[in-house]
Amino acid sequence: FLYNTLDSIKWLADKYDAEDIEQMAENLAAMMRFSLNHGSNIITIRNELQQVRAYMEIQKVRYGNMVDYKIDVPEELYDKSVIKLILQPLVENSFLHGFEESGEKGTILIRIRLREDQLCFFVINDGTLIDLDKVEQILKSSPYDHTRGYGIRNVQMRLITQYGESAALHYQVCENQTIVSFCIPAS
């Protein structure tokens, strides 16, 4: 039903030459397709990055060029696996708290590196710096606390459940940038 509705929206947007609406519907459909992933919780890094691109393209239509994004991932890592929907919430947090609240312009960088037997993921933004104490409180709060931080708590819980405590999120502020990172086994 949702795919058919998005196709209808896309068709109407094309009919009325509303390219921005057509692009948003297309990117939302792509996000849904990757999030469903045929019922599998595991996705390739390539597909995870395509979902993040679709999300950022929706935000670019919505907010113009307020935030640019860059993806820095060696090609040889694209076919490695990760649990799905792990980067998009971190990118969304960077967007909302680093830029949208302040109206600042800037960049979100997604970087993935292979370090020994670990895949290390980084989401870096040069917007408003994060309050590290507040993030620490959110990450330590009860999973039943629905008032704040649901996205990063959800990511944290899924990382730890799938890969163990060593995969927990790490936040830091360095050189006027907010960095969130995590590492998972490469195999």
CSV table of C-alpha atoms in Angstrom, one decimal:
chain,number,residue,atom,x,y,z
A,1,PHE,CA,0.0,0.0,0.0
A,2,LEU,CA,2.7,2.5,0.9
A,3,TYR,CA,4.8,1.8,-2.2
A,4,ASN,CA,1.7,2.2,-4.3
A,5,THR,CA,0.9,5.5,-2.6
A,6,LEU,CA,4.4,6.7,-3.1
A,7,ASP,CA,4.2,5.8,-6.8
A,8,SER,CA,0.9,7.8,-7.0
A,9,ILE,CA,2.6,10.8,-5.4
A,10,LYS,CA,5.5,10.4,-7.7
A,11,TRP,CA,3.2,10.2,-10.7
A,12,LEU,CA,1.3,13.3,-9.7
A,13,ALA,CA,4.5,15.2,-9.0
A,14,ASP,CA,5.8,14.3,-12.5
A,15,LYS,CA,2.4,15.3,-14.0
A,16,TYR,CA,2.7,18.8,-12.4
A,17,ASP,CA,6.5,19.1,-12.9
A,18,ALA,CA,7.1,19.1,-9.2
A,19,GLU,CA,10.6,17.6,-9.4
A,20,ASP,CA,11.3,18.2,-5.7
A,21,ILE,CA,8.3,16.2,-4.6
A,22,GLU,CA,9.0,13.5,-7.1
A,23,GLN,CA,12.6,13.2,-5.8
A,24,MET,CA,11.4,13.1,-2.1
A,25,ALA,CA,8.9,10.3,-2.9
A,26,GLU,CA,11.6,8.4,-4.8
A,27,ASN,CA,14.0,8.7,-1.9
A,28,LEU,CA,11.4,7.8,0.7
A,29,ALA,CA,10.6,4.6,-1.3
A,30,ALA,CA,14.3,3.8,-1.4
A,31,MET,CA,14.6,4.2,2.4
A,32,MET,CA,11.6,1.9,2.9
A,33,ARG,CA,13.0,-0.7,0.5
A,34,PHE,CA,16.4,-0.8,2.4
A,35,SER,CA,14.8,-0.8,5.8
A,36,LEU,CA,12.6,-3.8,4.9
A,37,ASN,CA,15.5,-5.6,3.3
A,38,HIS,CA,13.4,-8.7,2.7
A,39,GLY,CA,13.0,-9.3,6.4
A,40,SER,CA,16.7,-9.5,7.1
A,41,ASN,CA,18.4,-7.6,9.9
A,42,ILE,CA,21.8,-7.6,8.1
A,43,ILE,CA,22.5,-5.4,5.1
A,44,THR,CA,25.6,-4.6,3.1
A,45,ILE,CA,27.4,-1.3,3.8
A,46,ARG,CA,26.6,-0.3,0.2
A,47,ASN,CA,22.9,-0.6,0.9
A,48,GLU,CA,23.2,1.1,4.3
A,49,LEU,CA,25.0,4.0,2.7
A,50,GLN,CA,22.3,4.2,-0.1
A,51,GLN,CA,19.7,4.5,2.6
A,52,VAL,CA,21.7,7.3,4.3
A,53,ARG,CA,22.0,9.1,0.9
A,54,ALA,CA,18.3,8.8,0.3
A,55,TYR,CA,17.6,10.4,3.8
A,56,MET,CA,20.1,13.2,3.2
A,57,GLU,CA,18.6,13.9,-0.2
A,58,ILE,CA,15.2,14.3,1.4
A,59,GLN,CA,16.6,16.7,3.9
A,60,LYS,CA,18.3,18.7,1.1
A,61,VAL,CA,15.0,19.1,-0.7
A,62,ARG,CA,13.3,20.1,2.6
A,63,TYR,CA,16.1,22.5,3.8
A,64,GLY,CA,17.9,23.5,0.7
A,65,ASN,CA,21.7,23.3,1.0
A,66,MET,CA,21.8,24.0,4.7
A,67,VAL,CA,23.8,20.7,5.2
A,68,ASP,CA,26.0,19.0,2.8
A,69,TYR,CA,27.2,15.4,3.3
A,70,LYS,CA,30.2,13.4,2.3
A,71,ILE,CA,30.8,9.7,2.4
A,72,ASP,CA,34.4,8.5,2.8
A,73,VAL,CA,34.4,4.7,2.5
A,74,PRO,CA,36.9,2.6,0.6
A,75,GLU,CA,35.3,0.6,-2.2
A,76,GLU,CA,36.5,-2.7,-0.7
A,77,LEU,CA,34.3,-2.3,2.3
A,78,TYR,CA,31.0,-1.8,0.4
A,79,ASP,CA,30.2,-5.5,0.5
A,80,LYS,CA,30.8,-6.0,4.2
A,81,SER,CA,27.8,-6.5,6.4
A,82,VAL,CA,26.3,-4.4,9.2
A,83,ILE,CA,22.9,-4.4,10.9
A,84,LYS,CA,20.5,-2.3,9.0
A,85,LEU,CA,19.3,1.2,10.0
A,86,ILE,CA,22.4,1.8,12.1
A,87,LEU,CA,23.8,4.9,10.4
A,88,GLN,CA,20.7,6.9,9.5
A,89,PRO,CA,19.6,7.6,13.1
A,90,LEU,CA,23.1,8.9,13.8
A,91,VAL,CA,23.1,11.1,10.7
A,92,GLU,CA,19.6,12.3,11.6
A,93,ASN,CA,20.8,13.2,15.1
A,94,SER,CA,23.8,15.1,13.6
A,95,PHE,CA,21.4,16.9,11.3
A,96,LEU,CA,18.8,17.8,13.9
A,97,HIS,CA,21.1,18.7,16.8
A,98,GLY,CA,24.1,20.0,14.9
A,99,PHE,CA,22.3,22.1,12.3
A,100,GLU,CA,18.5,22.3,12.3
A,101,GLU,CA,18.1,23.7,15.8
A,102,SER,CA,20.7,26.4,15.2
A,103,GLY,CA,20.1,27.1,11.5
A,104,GLU,CA,23.8,26.8,10.9
A,105,LYS,CA,25.2,25.5,7.6
A,106,GLY,CA,27.8,22.7,7.6
A,107,THR,CA,28.8,19.2,6.6
A,108,ILE,CA,28.1,15.7,7.9
A,109,LEU,CA,30.9,13.2,7.1
A,110,ILE,CA,30.3,9.5,7.2
A,111,ARG,CA,33.6,7.6,7.3
A,112,ILE,CA,34.2,3.8,7.6
A,113,ARG,CA,37.6,2.3,8.1
A,114,LEU,CA,39.0,-1.2,8.5
A,115,ARG,CA,41.3,-1.4,11.5
A,116,GLU,CA,42.8,-4.8,12.1
A,117,ASP,CA,39.7,-7.1,12.3
A,118,GLN,CA,37.3,-4.2,13.1
A,119,LEU,CA,35.0,-2.1,10.9
A,120,CYS,CA,35.0,1.4,12.5
A,121,PHE,CA,32.1,3.7,11.6
A,122,PHE,CA,32.3,7.5,12.2
A,123,VAL,CA,29.6,10.2,11.8
A,124,ILE,CA,31.2,13.6,12.1
A,125,ASN,CA,29.5,17.0,11.9
A,126,ASP,CA,30.9,20.5,12.2
A,127,GLY,CA,27.6,22.1,13.5
A,128,THR,CA,26.7,22.9,17.1
A,129,LEU,CA,28.8,20.8,19.4
A,130,ILE,CA,27.1,18.1,21.4
A,131,ASP,CA,26.8,18.2,25.2
A,132,LEU,CA,28.7,15.1,26.1
A,133,ASP,CA,27.2,14.9,29.6
A,134,LYS,CA,23.7,15.0,28.2
A,135,VAL,CA,24.5,12.2,25.7
A,136,GLU,CA,26.0,10.1,28.4
A,137,GLN,CA,22.8,10.5,30.5
A,138,ILE,CA,20.7,9.5,27.5
A,139,LEU,CA,22.8,6.4,26.7
A,140,LYS,CA,22.6,5.3,30.3
A,141,SER,CA,18.9,6.0,30.7
A,142,SER,CA,16.2,3.4,30.8
A,143,PRO,CA,15.0,2.0,27.5
A,144,TYR,CA,11.5,2.8,28.7
A,145,ASP,CA,12.2,6.5,29.0
A,146,HIS,CA,10.5,7.7,25.8
A,147,THR,CA,11.1,11.4,26.5
A,148,ARG,CA,14.4,11.8,24.7
A,149,GLY,CA,17.2,10.1,22.9
A,150,TYR,CA,15.2,7.2,21.6
A,151,GLY,CA,17.2,7.1,18.3
A,152,ILE,CA,20.7,6.8,19.8
A,153,ARG,CA,19.5,4.5,22.6
A,154,ASN,CA,17.9,2.2,20.0
A,155,VAL,CA,21.2,2.2,17.9
A,156,GLN,CA,23.2,1.5,21.1
A,157,MET,CA,21.0,-1.4,22.2
A,158,ARG,CA,21.0,-3.0,18.7
A,159,LEU,CA,24.8,-2.7,18.4
A,160,ILE,CA,25.4,-4.2,21.8
A,161,THR,CA,22.8,-7.0,21.2
A,162,GLN,CA,24.3,-7.9,17.9
A,163,TYR,CA,28.0,-7.4,18.5
A,164,GLY,CA,28.6,-7.1,22.2
A,165,GLU,CA,29.6,-4.3,24.7
A,166,SER,CA,32.6,-3.3,22.7
A,167,ALA,CA,30.4,-2.1,19.9
A,168,ALA,CA,28.8,0.6,22.0
A,169,LEU,CA,28.6,4.2,20.7
A,170,HIS,CA,31.4,6.6,21.6
A,171,TYR,CA,30.8,10.4,21.4
A,172,GLN,CA,33.6,12.9,21.5
A,173,VAL,CA,34.2,16.5,20.5
A,174,CYS,CA,37.4,17.2,18.7
A,175,GLU,CA,38.6,20.2,16.7
A,176,ASN,CA,35.1,21.8,16.7
A,177,GLN,CA,33.4,18.7,15.5
A,178,THR,CA,31.1,16.2,17.1
A,179,ILE,CA,32.1,12.6,16.4
A,180,VAL,CA,30.1,9.5,17.1
A,181,SER,CA,31.8,6.2,16.4
A,182,PHE,CA,31.5,2.5,16.9
A,183,CYS,CA,33.4,-0.6,15.8
A,184,ILE,CA,32.1,-4.0,14.9
A,185,PRO,CA,33.8,-7.3,13.9
A,186,ALA,CA,34.8,-7.2,10.2
A,187,SER,CA,33.7,-10.7,9.6
